[in-house]
């Protein structure tokens, strides 16, 4: 069975997902697209080698009987309404992060999904599909390092656009670390503190743009007692470098350096560091959509990040922003978890 | 345009390629299969989620008008006749290595392809599609290490089946090193010497099977003067480990260790080594078929390993076997290279 | 000129230093020893291949005209009085850490040394003499990573003796990290917070001994704005592993893995991790005493850790213990730094 | 007991050894020196902080009753006569490599030492004292990789002086690899072939100096059947890089990269490569002389490289030069090994 997919939002990430679904993901076919800029949607549709329906808006697309499942890659503030509409139609929906831009909206989604009675929503936390993170989780599951006690998560970007603001280090950048930490440690986050070290000069004097507090260091407590040290460094120039180490009772497991070759020249032996997000995680995106489509096609329960994960990460982001702004430890108090997500 | 593909030989590698072509490779569709064991072919056909024609033999499949291009994954000794038949039909043919089991047959293929006037044949030397080897070649092309002078190529298997014979270390195992060396160094091989060190105990006393001379060390000369040191170790137990270092005038480039995570336990910091061929090279196979199908679909000149590469590697294998058996350096004398392959 | 040295305290570390001074350190000779257990001192003296005076106590040793400089390796609570006595005699004194067990005593020492008018005291923070830390500091000084913003310091012990208490993770273990951080970052520590993750099971149920809160994570602020993340894990079994990474504006510098050989067996490529403190730092001790003796012999200003460093690290330890006990951030308020230490 | 040492030859290496013996080596004292240039010897003597006798020649030094043991660091062609003279006096003699410049002379030394009845001679193959090579040998001895089958030894220099000739790649450079291979593999070398790849441009057009055949690749057979692949690259610019991997039946052991810190900047994660011989092996020299002096002082049997090792390596060098000049495999036929060396 081919899963017929409608894509809401045909910007960069939307186009990449359309390409993935059309060419790499077995059993998927993009049958409909839409965008708030209708011309962009039409142009993307024209560029495909098969017919797709261009809908005037996401709600029309969601109702299209030729659409089995929906991918939401529109602007963040529109996510919630499209996800809710898809649930309303009883259709599977893959929503890029964030699931919603407020905790309240994530809770409305949870309520709707619980009312529906089975999972329909998957959130695009693609790190869970990265081979290295999976090897890390497997190493922990194998008991090789004992119970995890500390997780260091370093999130380093070479630079960020002018539109990047102080809080985005938490809600846009660290949110990936929050989710992968919850998943690796099998724990909920219960509190967060943020400290801003001396600022990187590259984040200061950015013309019209806000001066950044960069890097940020977060100390994050969890329900198992494991603690997360999360660093965001978003102007570090040398590369896009995702570092991670889980310290356990008997040993540790770390993300390894990723260079394919080692070059010995001019007094050093060096391996490459990825230059950007895309080169680091493109394979994870492929796997993410492939597994999602396979589960949707098979009608089997979804194993990927859920509405609950979208809600929990939103709650941590809110607490993180408050902790940053107020300079104090902030608790994360989650609602009771519905049985659907256990 | 979808490239409709017929697959001759539905054993393990044939089935893997069918799966790749059907699910991962954009623009490909398997439309016909055959096998010397018709029941196997029928069973494989039944397992697919779409219709394919099961042909009584490869020649019928090649003539099928619903077949645009042919993949040959049958038993080695049958390769040449199928490739020649495909050329006779003017159809593209992807042939797993070896292109043929005798130099003479590879030359007959070259003759037929030259008569046809354009390249139709690609040989399955998948290492050229491995990301690490490509990074190595790019590093050389960038001039980072100067002109290449020495290439160490270590080909290590944890073990081999009972049917594996002495000469297979050259014609089955090292043939991959020969091809990748020719490609990395942009040179033809001109002579080969083989020396057999003390034998690994795991290759001795193999029941009914022949005692192996394992490892083998080959010293291989090339047209540019660069020299290749090739080691085959096919009972080395610790893993499937492909090592490579090109030594240049100013530096070197090596295949990096491949572990995704580093584990610190019990007194060591360790990364994993691949366990087998499939886990090491599956991605290269994907890329190989994807690029081939894309070139076939576009009607653009083939950039992959050619009949000439099939011939040249066969010639080196013949010389290598002679060098092993006679304990002396054996020259490799190639015919003049047709313009088609320059 | 040979520097004649008297050693106060002939326990394990005292004996090691005697051996170093006698055999490895150019220009040094141990001429006197003492210990609170006179028999031990006599036995150590007998074991040497040259004559040494065995003094009844440290004060007598310090006054011995055959003693040019004093090494204090006695029990921590006795350090301050011996150091003060040595200053009183105008003699150089190398004191193992801690310089004193209370801040007040370190300030008395500073007062006495300032009154003397030149530095006489060196404290045994040997990490400053470790080749890897020195390479790290040099990398920063070279500007290769820009201004340092974050320093991760992981201090991991395989296990600790029964006498090890909760607070020792700070005053005995992390004190080394405090000092090396101050030195690497060229900054004073201004505040410290401590968080105790889930406890390692190996630190619980220790018979008569206190349950440990292990690991500990400290977030430490400094005068330049750089922030230190310090981890102590003192029951981590896998090895004695000192980790460090300085994150700068443009890049990072880390302590490299230390294995001398890489072993490829059983599915992994592994390097060794040191098993204990001694194998990790013995060379640093050699360099430390060699440089100290050379400076003493030359009459040149001391470049090693000073009384001020002893005081500042004591102040951080006091704040750290308070932060641990009270579960809050504690400021470190230092007295004004005398000119002698600038 | 202090071993009083006379040093013959006060050039660079002689001065380094004098410094080592005077300052770092326990139980050693340099009491006499000489040099073919008496003024140099006198100047070196003046530079020491204690009295030494300056002898008119090595023979006078050897007879000096204040000299217990002799270190020979003079010009290679003079080694044999000084070693023989020392044996004649029944004195221990540490001789830098080569033991002698002809096989014949090494055999005369063996004859004299055998006549004396116990070992007096140690040859300066310092790699046996390098911690990494020792860890490699220990790994083999532990059985971790099974029986050794292949040893790759890469000897890379950034450049060589104008006086460096073609044959020196074998007799001056590779001789270290020959010795360490014999020691690691516990085997005698039985044959050698040499092949010259395309020449490094840095070794060509050297003004007055001879064009070099650089790199050289040697295939070396041994008495156990293990085979050595030895590469000399003496103009490789990027660093002084000693590579080694022993391939066994079940795994391999390699010399690890040596960088103390890893630096992440500008798209790479890099560790340093040593720049020269001295920085790579200075610690091995320290250990070498320390162990020698300890054994001499204790009167215990010498465990370091013997006259036999000097002879065997000379025989391999002779065969290697012949193999290079004649372009063929040359056997190494050793005399019967006297019991003294077993």
XYZ file of C-alpha atoms in Angstrom, chain C residues 17 20 25 93-97 119 121-137 176 179-181 183-184 255 258 280-296 300-307 309, chain D residues 260:
61
model
C 59.009 12.531 46.642
C 62.135 11.594 42.983
C 65.590 15.648 40.060
C 58.900 25.185 51.330
C 57.084 22.919 48.926
C 53.788 21.908 50.540
C 51.554 19.198 49.207
C 47.952 20.293 48.922
C 57.748 34.047 47.676
C 55.948 28.774 49.351
C 54.891 26.468 46.546
C 51.760 24.324 46.710
C 51.604 20.862 45.149
C 49.014 21.368 42.448
C 50.824 19.092 40.034
C 48.355 19.318 37.147
C 49.996 22.561 36.102
C 53.057 20.439 35.272
C 51.216 17.863 33.209
C 52.234 17.995 29.552
C 48.666 17.733 28.292
C 47.341 20.564 30.453
C 50.323 22.631 29.405
C 49.528 21.986 25.741
C 45.952 23.032 26.478
C 47.070 26.273 28.072
C 42.558 19.950 41.676
C 43.179 25.066 40.689
C 43.766 23.942 37.138
C 40.695 25.879 36.025
C 45.298 28.551 35.936
C 43.951 27.588 32.498
C 42.655 16.497 26.690
C 46.075 8.695 26.351
C 48.238 9.368 35.057
C 50.287 11.991 36.846
C 53.669 10.542 37.827
C 55.431 12.491 35.100
C 53.797 15.717 36.263
C 55.194 15.151 39.759
C 58.666 14.666 38.294
C 58.453 17.913 36.356
C 56.948 19.760 39.308
C 59.798 18.979 41.666
C 62.425 19.403 38.959
C 61.247 22.900 38.112
C 60.863 23.840 41.762
C 64.371 22.698 42.621
C 65.790 24.486 39.578
C 64.121 27.751 40.564
C 65.185 27.407 44.182
C 64.820 32.926 40.546
C 61.212 33.863 41.310
C 58.923 30.883 41.794
C 56.531 30.264 38.909
C 54.538 27.439 40.513
C 51.314 27.526 42.541
C 51.626 30.053 45.355
C 50.188 30.626 48.811
C 46.617 29.715 44.958
C 48.225 15.343 24.025
